[in-house]
Amino acid sequence: MSEQMLEQVREAVEGQIDFEGQRLAEMLTTVLLGAAGIIAFLVGFAQQDIKLALYIGLAGTALTFLVVVPPWPFYNKNPEDWLPARNASAGSYSIDVDGQKVG
C-alpha cells in the first residue's frame, strides 16, 4: 500500500513534459510575467504607490510559478515515442532511413 503511494508521488514529482509542453510553458511564462509587469506598473503609476506595484508584481510572479513549474498533465499531451532499448538477447531491429537499413 505504501509502495503504491510512493510510486504515485514519484511519478508526480518526476515531471514528464513533452516538447509541445515546453513550448507552451515558455509562452505562458512570457505572457504571464509580461502581463503582471504591465498591470503592476499601471496600477502603481495610477495610485502613485510603489509598494502596491511591487506586491502586484510579486503576486504575478507567484502565479506564474504555480502555473509553469509543476508538471501539470496538459504539458504532456504529445509524448514522443522513443525507440526501444537495444538488448543483445532480445534480438535486433532495423531502422530504415531513406530506404537503407541502419542499425
PDB file of C-alpha atoms in Angstrom, residues 15-74:
ATOM      1  CA  GLY A  15       7.790  15.862 -14.215  1.00  0.00           C
ATOM      2  CA  GLN A  16       7.238  14.410 -17.664  1.00  0.00           C
ATOM      3  CA  ILE A  17       6.848  17.281 -20.127  1.00  0.00           C
ATOM      4  CA  ASP A  18       6.910  16.825 -23.889  1.00  0.00           C
ATOM      5  CA  PHE A  19       8.332  19.257 -26.434  1.00  0.00           C
ATOM      6  CA  GLU A  20       4.986  20.942 -27.098  1.00  0.00           C
ATOM      7  CA  GLY A  21       4.502  21.275 -23.334  1.00  0.00           C
ATOM      8  CA  GLN A  22       7.881  23.002 -23.060  1.00  0.00           C
ATOM      9  CA  ARG A  23       6.865  25.448 -25.773  1.00  0.00           C
ATOM     10  CA  LEU A  24       3.556  26.093 -24.001  1.00  0.00           C
ATOM     11  CA  ALA A  25       5.308  26.608 -20.652  1.00  0.00           C
ATOM     12  CA  GLU A  26       7.710  29.123 -22.204  1.00  0.00           C
ATOM     13  CA  MET A  27       4.854  31.022 -23.864  1.00  0.00           C
ATOM     14  CA  LEU A  28       2.823  31.079 -20.630  1.00  0.00           C
ATOM     15  CA  THR A  29       5.843  32.345 -18.697  1.00  0.00           C
ATOM     16  CA  THR A  30       6.400  35.187 -21.140  1.00  0.00           C
ATOM     17  CA  VAL A  31       2.737  36.211 -21.291  1.00  0.00           C
ATOM     18  CA  LEU A  32       2.013  35.953 -17.562  1.00  0.00           C
ATOM     19  CA  LEU A  33       5.157  37.785 -16.426  1.00  0.00           C
ATOM     20  CA  GLY A  34       4.671  40.465 -19.071  1.00  0.00           C
ATOM     21  CA  ALA A  35       1.026  40.989 -18.110  1.00  0.00           C
ATOM     22  CA  ALA A  36       1.901  41.084 -14.407  1.00  0.00           C
ATOM     23  CA  GLY A  37       4.605  43.672 -15.055  1.00  0.00           C
ATOM     24  CA  ILE A  38       2.333  45.890 -17.140  1.00  0.00           C
ATOM     25  CA  ILE A  39      -0.543  45.667 -14.650  1.00  0.00           C
ATOM     26  CA  ALA A  40       1.808  46.340 -11.729  1.00  0.00           C
ATOM     27  CA  PHE A  41       3.251  49.390 -13.475  1.00  0.00           C
ATOM     28  CA  LEU A  42      -0.126  50.825 -14.460  1.00  0.00           C
ATOM     29  CA  VAL A  43      -1.712  50.312 -11.040  1.00  0.00           C
ATOM     30  CA  GLY A  44       1.378  51.611  -9.239  1.00  0.00           C
ATOM     31  CA  PHE A  45       1.528  54.649 -11.501  1.00  0.00           C
ATOM     32  CA  ALA A  46      -2.187  55.395 -11.152  1.00  0.00           C
ATOM     33  CA  GLN A  47      -2.112  55.050  -7.363  1.00  0.00           C
ATOM     34  CA  GLN A  48       1.382  56.556  -7.021  1.00  0.00           C
ATOM     35  CA  ASP A  49       2.292  53.643  -4.746  1.00  0.00           C
ATOM     36  CA  ILE A  50       5.490  51.679  -5.415  1.00  0.00           C
ATOM     37  CA  LYS A  51       4.713  49.227  -2.620  1.00  0.00           C
ATOM     38  CA  LEU A  52       1.431  48.256  -4.289  1.00  0.00           C
ATOM     39  CA  ALA A  53       3.200  47.856  -7.633  1.00  0.00           C
ATOM     40  CA  LEU A  54       5.782  45.556  -6.051  1.00  0.00           C
ATOM     41  CA  TYR A  55       3.095  43.432  -4.386  1.00  0.00           C
ATOM     42  CA  ILE A  56       1.210  43.060  -7.680  1.00  0.00           C
ATOM     43  CA  GLY A  57       4.428  42.106  -9.456  1.00  0.00           C
ATOM     44  CA  LEU A  58       5.236  39.576  -6.737  1.00  0.00           C
ATOM     45  CA  ALA A  59       1.728  38.090  -6.939  1.00  0.00           C
ATOM     46  CA  GLY A  60       2.063  37.794 -10.727  1.00  0.00           C
ATOM     47  CA  THR A  61       5.409  36.054 -10.328  1.00  0.00           C
ATOM     48  CA  ALA A  62       3.938  33.623  -7.778  1.00  0.00           C
ATOM     49  CA  LEU A  63       1.002  32.902 -10.096  1.00  0.00           C
ATOM     50  CA  THR A  64       3.392  32.263 -12.976  1.00  0.00           C
ATOM     51  CA  PHE A  65       5.413  29.923 -10.772  1.00  0.00           C
ATOM     52  CA  LEU A  66       2.296  27.931  -9.864  1.00  0.00           C
ATOM     53  CA  VAL A  67       1.202  27.661 -13.494  1.00  0.00           C
ATOM     54  CA  VAL A  68       4.566  26.778 -15.039  1.00  0.00           C
ATOM     55  CA  VAL A  69       6.711  24.838 -12.561  1.00  0.00           C
ATOM     56  CA  PRO A  70       4.541  21.844 -11.547  1.00  0.00           C
ATOM     57  CA  PRO A  71       4.327  19.138 -14.214  1.00  0.00           C
ATOM     58  CA  TRP A  72       0.631  19.576 -14.970  1.00  0.00           C
ATOM     59  CA  PRO A  73      -0.888  16.884 -17.235  1.00  0.00           C
ATOM     60  CA  PHE A  74      -1.632  19.369 -20.042  1.00  0.00           C
TER      61      PHE A  74
END
